[in-house]
Coordinates of C-alpha atoms and ligand atoms in Angstrom, one line a residue:
M205 CA 121.7 223.6 184.5
G206 CA 125.0 221.6 185.0
R207 CA 127.5 224.3 184.1
K208 CA 127.2 228.1 184.8
P209 CA 126.3 229.7 181.5
E210 CA 129.3 231.7 180.0
R211 CA 127.6 235.1 180.4
P212 CA 124.8 235.3 183.3
F213 CA 121.4 235.1 182.1
E214 CA 120.6 238.6 183.7
E215 CA 123.2 240.4 181.6
D216 CA 121.7 239.0 178.3
A217 CA 118.2 239.6 179.4
A218 CA 119.0 243.3 180.1
I219 CA 120.3 243.5 176.5
I220 CA 117.0 242.1 175.2
I221 CA 114.9 244.3 177.5
R222 CA 116.8 247.2 176.4
A223 CA 116.2 246.5 172.8
L224 CA 112.5 245.7 173.2
N225 CA 111.9 249.1 175.1
D226 CA 113.8 251.0 172.2
F227 CA 111.6 248.9 169.8
Y228 CA 108.5 249.8 171.6
E229 CA 109.2 253.5 171.8
Q230 CA 110.2 253.8 168.4
S231 CA 107.1 252.0 167.3
V232 CA 104.7 254.0 169.4
S233 CA 106.1 257.3 168.4
G234 CA 105.6 256.3 164.6
E235 CA 109.0 257.4 163.7
H236 CA 109.9 254.3 161.9
P237 CA 108.0 252.7 158.9
V238 CA 105.2 250.4 160.3
I239 CA 106.2 247.7 157.6
Y240 CA 109.4 247.2 155.7
Q241 CA 109.9 244.0 153.6
P242 CA 113.4 243.5 152.3
P243 CA 114.3 240.6 150.4
M244 CA 114.8 237.4 152.3
S245 CA 118.5 236.9 151.2
E246 CA 119.3 240.4 152.5
L247 CA 117.8 239.9 155.8
A248 CA 119.5 236.5 156.2
A249 CA 122.8 238.2 155.5
D250 CA 122.1 241.2 157.8
M251 CA 121.1 238.9 160.7
E252 CA 124.2 236.7 159.9
L253 CA 122.0 233.7 160.2
A254 CA 124.3 231.1 158.8
A255 CA 127.5 232.3 160.8
L256 CA 125.5 232.2 164.0
V257 CA 124.3 228.7 163.3
R258 CA 127.9 227.6 162.4
E259 CA 129.7 229.5 165.3
G260 CA 127.3 230.1 167.9
G261 CA 128.3 232.6 170.7
L262 CA 125.0 234.5 170.7
T263 CA 125.7 236.6 173.8
G264 CA 126.7 240.2 174.7
E265 CA 127.7 242.3 171.7
K266 CA 126.7 239.6 169.3
L267 CA 123.3 239.2 170.9
S268 CA 122.8 242.9 170.8
R269 CA 123.6 243.2 167.2
F270 CA 121.5 240.2 166.4
I271 CA 118.5 241.5 168.2
D272 CA 118.6 244.9 166.8
Q273 CA 118.8 243.5 163.2
Y274 CA 115.9 241.2 164.0
L275 CA 113.6 244.0 165.5
S276 CA 114.4 246.3 162.6
A277 CA 112.9 244.0 160.1
L278 CA 109.7 243.3 161.9
T279 CA 106.1 244.7 161.3
R280 CA 105.8 247.0 164.1
I281 CA 102.8 245.8 166.0
Y282 CA 102.8 248.9 168.6
H283 CA 103.0 251.4 165.7
P284 CA 99.8 253.5 165.6
A285 CA 99.5 252.8 161.8
N286 CA 99.4 249.1 162.3
I287 CA 95.9 248.7 161.7
A288 CA 95.7 245.7 159.3
H289 CA 94.9 242.5 161.2
Q290 CA 93.3 241.0 164.2
Q291 CA 96.7 240.4 165.9
A292 CA 96.9 241.4 169.6
V293 CA 98.9 244.5 170.6
P294 CA 100.2 242.7 173.7
H295 CA 100.6 244.2 177.2
Y296 CA 104.1 244.0 178.5
M297 CA 103.0 241.7 181.2
A298 CA 102.2 238.9 178.5
A299 CA 105.8 239.2 177.4
L300 CA 107.1 238.6 181.0
A301 CA 104.8 235.7 181.2
G302 CA 106.2 234.4 178.2
L303 CA 109.8 234.9 179.5
V304 CA 108.7 233.0 182.8
D305 CA 107.0 230.0 180.7
N306 CA 109.9 229.7 178.3
F307 CA 112.4 229.5 181.2
V308 CA 110.5 227.0 183.3
S309 CA 109.1 225.2 180.2
S310 CA 106.0 223.8 182.1
D311 CA 103.2 221.8 180.5
G312 CA 99.4 222.4 180.4
S313 CA 98.1 218.9 179.8
I314 CA 99.0 216.8 182.9
Y315 CA 98.5 218.2 186.4
E316 CA 101.7 216.5 187.6
L317 CA 103.8 218.2 184.9
G318 CA 102.7 221.7 186.2
P319 CA 100.1 222.0 188.9
A320 CA 100.2 225.9 188.9
S321 CA 99.9 226.3 185.4
V322 CA 97.1 223.7 185.0
T323 CA 95.3 225.4 187.9
I324 CA 95.5 228.8 186.1
E325 CA 94.1 227.3 183.0
Y326 CA 91.2 225.6 184.9
V327 CA 90.4 229.0 186.5
L328 CA 90.6 231.0 183.2
I329 CA 88.1 228.5 181.8
N330 CA 85.8 229.0 184.8
W331 CA 86.1 232.6 184.3
L332 CA 85.0 232.6 180.7
L333 CA 82.2 230.0 181.5
E334 CA 80.7 232.5 183.9
K335 CA 80.9 235.3 181.5
V336 CA 79.1 233.3 178.9
G337 CA 76.4 232.3 181.6
W338 CA 77.3 228.7 182.0
T339 CA 78.3 227.0 185.2
P340 CA 81.8 226.8 186.2
A341 CA 83.4 223.5 187.1
P342 CA 84.3 222.6 190.7
L343 CA 87.9 223.2 191.5
N344 CA 87.9 220.0 193.4
P345 CA 88.1 217.3 190.7
Q346 CA 86.8 214.7 193.0
Q347 CA 83.6 216.7 193.0
A348 CA 83.8 217.2 189.2
T349 CA 81.8 214.2 188.4
G350 CA 78.2 214.1 187.3
G351 CA 76.1 217.4 187.3
T352 CA 75.9 219.8 184.3
Y353 CA 78.8 222.1 184.6
G354 CA 80.8 223.7 181.7
G355 CA 84.2 222.9 180.7
G356 CA 86.9 224.1 178.3
I357 CA 90.4 223.9 177.1
L358 CA 93.1 226.6 175.8
T359 CA 94.2 225.7 172.4
N360 CA 96.9 226.9 170.0
G361 CA 94.5 229.1 168.1
G362 CA 90.9 229.3 167.0
S363 CA 91.4 226.9 164.2
L364 CA 92.3 224.0 166.7
A365 CA 89.5 225.2 168.9
N366 CA 87.0 225.1 166.1
L367 CA 88.2 221.6 165.1
T368 CA 87.9 220.4 168.7
A369 CA 84.4 221.7 169.0
L370 CA 83.4 220.1 165.8
I371 CA 84.9 216.7 166.8
A372 CA 83.1 216.9 170.2
A373 CA 79.8 217.7 168.2
R374 CA 80.5 214.8 166.0
T375 CA 81.2 212.4 168.9
R376 CA 77.9 213.4 170.4
L377 CA 76.0 212.7 167.3
A378 CA 77.9 209.5 166.1
P379 CA 79.7 208.2 169.0
E380 CA 80.8 205.1 167.0
V381 CA 82.8 207.4 164.7
W382 CA 86.3 206.7 166.3
R383 CA 86.1 203.0 165.7
E384 CA 83.9 202.9 162.6
G385 CA 84.8 206.0 160.8
N386 CA 82.4 208.7 159.6
P387 CA 78.9 207.7 158.5
A388 CA 78.4 209.0 155.0
N389 CA 75.7 211.6 155.6
L390 CA 77.2 214.2 158.0
A391 CA 76.6 217.9 157.2
I392 CA 77.8 221.2 159.1
L393 CA 75.9 224.4 158.7
A394 CA 77.6 227.8 158.4
P395 CA 77.6 230.9 156.5
A396 CA 79.8 231.0 153.4
G397 CA 82.0 233.8 154.9
T398 CA 82.8 231.8 158.0
H399 CA 86.5 231.6 158.7
Y400 CA 88.1 228.9 156.7
S401 CA 89.1 226.9 159.6
I402 CA 85.5 225.4 159.7
A403 CA 85.8 224.2 156.2
R404 CA 89.4 223.1 156.9
A405 CA 88.1 221.2 159.8
A406 CA 85.5 219.5 157.8
G407 CA 88.2 218.3 155.5
I408 CA 90.5 217.1 158.3
M409 CA 87.6 215.3 160.0
G410 CA 87.0 213.4 156.6
L411 CA 83.7 215.1 155.9
G412 CA 84.8 217.0 152.8
H413 CA 84.2 220.6 151.9
R414 CA 80.8 219.3 150.4
S415 CA 79.5 218.6 153.8
V416 CA 79.6 222.4 154.6
Y417 CA 76.1 223.8 153.7
A418 CA 76.0 227.5 153.4
L419 CA 73.5 229.4 155.5
E420 CA 71.7 232.4 153.9
V421 CA 73.1 235.9 154.9
D422 CA 72.5 239.4 154.4
D423 CA 74.7 241.8 152.4
G424 CA 77.1 242.2 155.5
G425 CA 77.4 238.3 155.7
V426 CA 75.3 238.0 158.8
I427 CA 73.1 235.0 159.2
L428 CA 69.3 235.5 158.3
P429 CA 67.5 233.6 161.1
D430 CA 64.2 233.3 159.3
R431 CA 65.9 231.2 156.6
L432 CA 67.4 228.6 158.8
R433 CA 64.4 226.4 158.5
D434 CA 65.0 226.6 154.7
A435 CA 68.5 225.4 155.3
L436 CA 67.5 222.6 157.5
A437 CA 64.9 221.4 154.9
R438 CA 67.7 221.3 152.1
V439 CA 70.0 219.3 154.3
E440 CA 67.4 216.9 155.2
A441 CA 66.2 216.4 151.6
D442 CA 69.7 215.3 151.0
G443 CA 69.4 212.9 153.6
K444 CA 72.1 214.4 155.9
Q445 CA 72.4 214.5 159.7
I446 CA 73.9 217.9 161.1
V447 CA 76.9 217.6 163.2
A448 CA 76.7 221.4 164.2
L449 CA 75.5 224.8 163.2
V450 CA 78.2 227.3 163.3
A451 CA 77.6 231.2 163.9
N452 CA 80.1 234.0 164.0
A453 CA 80.7 236.6 166.5
G454 CA 82.2 238.6 164.6
T455 CA 82.6 237.6 161.0
T456 CA 86.0 237.5 159.6
A457 CA 85.7 240.2 156.9
A458 CA 83.5 242.8 158.8
G459 CA 83.5 241.8 162.3
L460 CA 79.6 241.6 162.5
Y461 CA 77.7 239.6 164.9
D462 CA 75.1 236.9 164.0
P463 CA 71.9 237.0 165.9
L464 CA 72.9 234.6 168.5
R465 CA 69.6 234.3 170.4
E466 CA 67.4 233.6 167.6
I467 CA 69.9 231.1 166.1
G468 CA 70.4 229.4 169.6
A469 CA 66.6 229.1 170.0
F470 CA 66.4 227.5 166.6
C471 CA 69.1 224.9 167.3
R472 CA 67.6 224.1 170.6
E473 CA 64.3 223.5 169.1
E474 CA 65.8 221.3 166.6
G475 CA 68.4 219.5 168.8
L476 CA 71.3 220.9 166.8
W477 CA 74.8 221.5 168.3
F478 CA 75.5 225.2 168.2
H479 CA 79.1 226.3 168.0
I480 CA 79.9 230.2 168.2
D481 CA 82.9 231.1 166.5
A482 CA 83.7 234.1 168.7
A483 CA 87.4 234.0 168.0
H484 CA 87.2 237.6 166.8
G485 CA 84.5 239.3 168.9
G486 CA 84.0 237.2 172.0
P487 CA 85.6 239.8 174.3
A488 CA 82.7 242.0 173.9
L489 CA 81.2 239.7 176.6
L490 CA 83.5 241.4 179.0
T491 CA 82.2 245.0 178.3
N492 CA 79.0 246.5 179.6
K493 CA 78.5 248.6 176.4
Y494 CA 78.9 245.8 173.9
R495 CA 77.9 242.8 175.8
H496 CA 74.4 242.9 174.1
L497 CA 76.2 241.7 170.8
M498 CA 76.8 238.4 172.5
D499 CA 73.3 238.0 173.8
G500 CA 72.2 234.3 173.5
A501 CA 75.7 233.0 173.6
E502 CA 74.5 230.9 176.6
L503 CA 72.4 228.9 174.2
A504 CA 75.1 227.5 172.5
D505 CA 77.0 224.2 173.1
S506 CA 80.5 225.5 172.4
L507 CA 82.2 228.8 171.9
T508 CA 85.7 229.7 170.7
M509 CA 87.4 233.0 171.7
N510 CA 90.8 234.1 170.7
M511 CA 92.6 236.0 173.3
H512 CA 95.4 236.7 170.7
K513 CA 93.2 239.0 169.0
L514 CA 91.5 241.2 171.3
G515 CA 92.7 240.0 174.6
R516 CA 96.2 241.8 174.6
V517 CA 98.2 238.5 174.6
P518 CA 100.4 237.2 171.7
A519 CA 99.3 234.2 169.8
F520 CA 98.4 231.8 170.8
C521 CA 95.7 231.8 173.5
T522 CA 92.5 230.6 172.4
V523 CA 89.8 229.5 175.1
L524 CA 87.4 226.9 173.9
V525 CA 84.3 226.6 176.3
A526 CA 81.5 224.2 176.3
R527 CA 78.2 224.3 178.2
E528 CA 78.7 220.7 179.3
A529 CA 82.2 219.6 180.4
R530 CA 81.3 216.1 179.4
S531 CA 81.0 216.9 175.8
L532 CA 84.7 217.8 175.6
D533 CA 85.7 215.0 177.9
N534 CA 84.0 212.6 175.6
A535 CA 85.3 214.1 172.4
F536 CA 88.3 211.9 172.1
T537 CA 88.6 208.2 173.0
Q538 CA 92.2 207.2 172.6
E539 CA 94.3 205.9 175.5
A540 CA 98.0 205.9 176.5
S541 CA 99.1 204.0 179.4
Y542 CA 102.1 206.2 180.2
L543 CA 99.8 209.2 180.6
F544 CA 96.4 208.9 181.3
Y545 CA 94.8 206.0 183.5
E546 CA 92.6 205.9 186.4
K547 CA 94.4 207.8 189.0
E548 CA 93.8 210.0 192.3
Q549 CA 95.3 213.3 192.1
P550 CA 94.7 216.7 193.6
G551 CA 94.2 218.4 190.2
Y552 CA 93.0 217.9 186.7
D553 CA 94.5 216.6 183.4
F554 CA 93.4 218.3 180.3
I555 CA 94.9 215.8 178.1
H556 CA 91.6 214.0 177.4
R557 CA 90.4 217.4 175.7
T558 CA 93.2 218.1 173.4
I559 CA 94.2 217.1 169.9
E560 CA 97.9 217.4 170.9
C561 CA 99.7 215.4 173.4
T562 CA 102.4 217.9 174.7
K563 CA 100.5 221.1 175.3
P564 CA 102.2 224.4 176.0
V565 CA 101.2 226.6 178.8
L566 CA 98.8 229.1 177.2
G567 CA 97.1 230.4 180.3
L568 CA 99.8 232.2 182.2
K569 CA 100.0 235.3 179.8
L570 CA 96.4 236.0 179.8
F571 CA 96.2 235.6 183.6
M572 CA 98.8 238.0 184.0
V573 CA 97.6 240.5 181.9
L574 CA 94.1 240.1 183.5
A575 CA 95.8 240.2 186.8
A576 CA 97.6 243.5 185.9
T577 CA 94.7 245.4 184.2
G578 CA 91.8 243.7 186.0
E579 CA 88.9 242.7 184.1
A580 CA 87.8 246.3 183.9
G581 CA 91.1 247.2 182.3
L582 CA 90.6 244.8 179.6
A583 CA 86.9 245.7 179.1
N584 CA 87.8 249.4 178.6
Y585 CA 90.3 248.6 176.0
V586 CA 87.9 246.5 174.0
E587 CA 85.1 249.3 174.4
R588 CA 87.8 251.9 173.2
Q589 CA 88.6 249.9 170.2
F590 CA 85.0 249.3 169.2
D591 CA 84.3 253.1 169.8
L592 CA 87.1 254.1 167.6
A593 CA 85.8 252.0 164.8
A594 CA 82.3 253.6 165.2
Q595 CA 84.0 257.1 165.1
A596 CA 86.1 256.1 162.1
Y597 CA 83.0 255.1 160.3
E598 CA 81.2 258.4 161.0
Y599 CA 84.2 260.2 159.7
L600 CA 84.4 258.3 156.4
Q601 CA 80.9 258.3 155.8
G602 CA 80.9 262.1 156.0
L603 CA 83.7 262.4 153.2
P604 CA 82.4 262.7 149.7
D605 CA 85.1 260.2 148.3
F606 CA 85.0 257.5 150.9
S607 CA 82.2 255.0 152.1
C608 CA 81.6 251.9 154.1
P609 CA 79.6 249.0 152.9
V610 CA 78.4 248.3 156.5
E611 CA 78.3 250.1 159.7
P612 CA 80.9 248.3 162.0
Q613 CA 79.8 246.5 165.3
S614 CA 83.3 245.7 166.5
N615 CA 86.9 247.1 165.8
I616 CA 86.7 246.2 162.0
L617 CA 85.9 248.8 159.5
C618 CA 85.6 248.0 155.7
F619 CA 85.5 250.9 153.4
Q620 CA 86.1 251.9 149.8
A621 CA 87.9 254.9 148.5
E622 CA 87.5 256.8 145.2
A623 CA 91.2 257.3 144.9
A624 CA 91.5 253.4 144.8
G625 CA 89.2 253.1 141.8
D626 CA 88.6 249.6 140.9
A627 CA 92.0 248.6 142.4
P628 CA 91.9 248.5 146.2
L629 CA 94.8 245.8 146.3
A630 CA 97.1 248.0 144.1
L631 CA 96.3 250.9 146.4
R632 CA 97.1 248.9 149.4
D633 CA 100.3 247.6 147.9
R634 CA 101.4 251.1 147.4
L635 CA 100.4 252.1 150.7
I636 CA 102.5 249.2 152.2
A637 CA 105.5 250.1 150.0
R638 CA 105.7 253.6 151.5
G639 CA 105.7 252.1 154.9
D640 CA 103.4 254.8 156.7
Y641 CA 100.4 252.6 157.0
Y642 CA 99.7 248.9 157.2
I643 CA 96.0 248.1 156.3
S644 CA 94.3 244.9 155.1
S645 CA 91.5 244.2 152.6
A646 CA 88.6 241.8 152.5
V647 CA 85.8 240.6 150.2
L648 CA 82.3 241.3 151.5
N649 CA 79.3 240.5 149.3
G650 CA 81.4 239.7 146.3
Q651 CA 83.3 243.0 146.6
R652 CA 86.8 243.6 147.7
Y653 CA 87.2 246.5 150.2
L654 CA 89.9 248.1 152.2
R655 CA 89.8 247.1 155.7
L656 CA 91.1 248.5 159.0
T657 CA 91.3 246.4 162.1
L658 CA 91.6 248.7 165.0
N659 CA 93.3 246.6 167.6
N660 CA 95.9 249.2 168.6
P661 CA 95.4 251.3 171.7
A662 CA 97.9 253.7 170.3
T663 CA 95.9 254.6 167.1
T664 CA 93.6 257.5 167.3
L665 CA 91.1 259.2 164.9
D666 CA 93.9 261.5 163.8
D667 CA 95.7 258.5 162.4
I668 CA 92.7 257.8 160.4
R669 CA 92.5 261.2 159.1
N670 CA 96.3 261.0 158.0
L671 CA 95.3 257.8 156.3
V672 CA 92.8 259.5 154.4
R673 CA 95.2 262.1 153.2
E674 CA 97.7 259.7 152.2
I675 CA 95.2 257.5 150.1
R676 CA 94.0 260.6 148.3
E677 CA 97.7 261.4 147.5
L678 CA 98.4 257.9 146.3
G679 CA 95.3 258.0 144.1
A680 CA 96.0 261.5 142.7
G681 CA 97.7 261.2 139.3
N682 CA 98.6 257.6 139.7
S683 CA 98.0 255.5 136.5
A684 CA 99.1 252.3 138.1
L685 CA 95.8 252.4 140.1
D686 CA 93.8 252.5 137.1
C687 CA 94.4 248.9 136.3
R688 CA 91.8 246.6 137.9
D689 CA 92.7 244.2 140.6
G690 CA 92.5 240.6 139.4
Ligands
PLP1356 C1 86.5 234.3 163.1 C2 87.9 233.4 163.2 N1 87.8 232.2 163.5 C3 88.9 231.3 163.6 C4 90.1 232.1 163.3 C5 91.3 231.1 163.5 O1 92.0 231.4 164.4 P1 93.6 231.1 164.5 O2 94.2 232.0 163.6 O3 93.9 231.6 165.9 O4 93.6 229.7 164.3 C6 90.1 233.3 163.0 C7 91.4 234.0 162.7 O5 91.6 235.0 162.2 C8 88.9 234.1 162.8 O6 89.1 235.6 162.6

């Protein structure tokens, strides 16, 4: 910094921290609506966006006014009734890590740009490799040649991680692809309910959506392992080669786990790249109680785990790990003389493994949360949220006018309510308009259900009981709900 800032950093930071503390306390106490959506034009005016851009001067009183306006129109992540999406409810240590990182603006791709941040990423990847049951990579990069050890990369989200894994799988199957383009006959196997990032990756990779063959599933969307051979026969009959088979841990709609051991054994037998999209449910690996859901994960070739869902860190923080580091090292072949070339250095460059060139520091916040809570702290949190979903399921199943299509395995619970009739979306809209609850919905086996994602450590079974009361109230005498959802 050349000149001293007009107001000291500490004073403005104190304004922000005070505002964030108030936001947190108001949210957790549930005294404000969880969700409030005024028109955009109103918000732009309230936050004085145009004037601030024109005139500047965001400090002191102005800063305080702006941050209060900003926070007042956010969906409140810490609110106990915020039970809609798989969004992390961050530990405060993640926010402090964000502050550090945004201040020092380090980089996660090249060792010389941030030795400390790259080291943290490397250690976190090793941590997850061990959790999966794979071999961590030596910390001394000189020793990191040859041998079979795992590797990974932190990515800006699960979509990029899934894309990276599929690119690595394709390079293994068809190494000439970077020069020659795709062979015409590549296929990916995945259940139809798989997160859309897999189909999108197929599109981005130039394979087309038609290359994604749907695996047979049960009513909950879970892969039927005894039907895998039929799927293989279908693909072979079409003259296709399989890039990868993708399974889920948990599924996007209902958070259920595919039978990883059986699928992994099948992939090993057939020589198929096995990718597990554990973006949602991977943190079960950290727990004693729910680790069994990830049984067989070590049979995979690659695994995606979003720590910005159940890891108490805000987006993005995805860990992509691979059983063999070299499969990721070989995934991309491009060169850049100003960045990567043969060189001796005391650390590691991640740039060979990433789609992006500049890569933000994604590991610091996860590391600082883990270091604050210890692994056991994070594991207890995950267990609590899974337990809460099981309790909510028992409770709803015991009511005459509520029911759940599947028993939950993680922290997601789908349900239907008599009060919603055939219009769950209309009921959700009314609930959100009231602002007392924020829930989501999803389609399972062709039918739309209301859906809870119990990420919030502040949510209790009492909140679910109150939600039931409110849904009944909204249903009673409300003719708007009689019209069917489209
Ligand atoms: C199972 C699954 N895979 C992948 C993704 C994509 O992750 P991201 O939103 O971080 O790109 C999601 C996101 O919701 C998901 O639930």
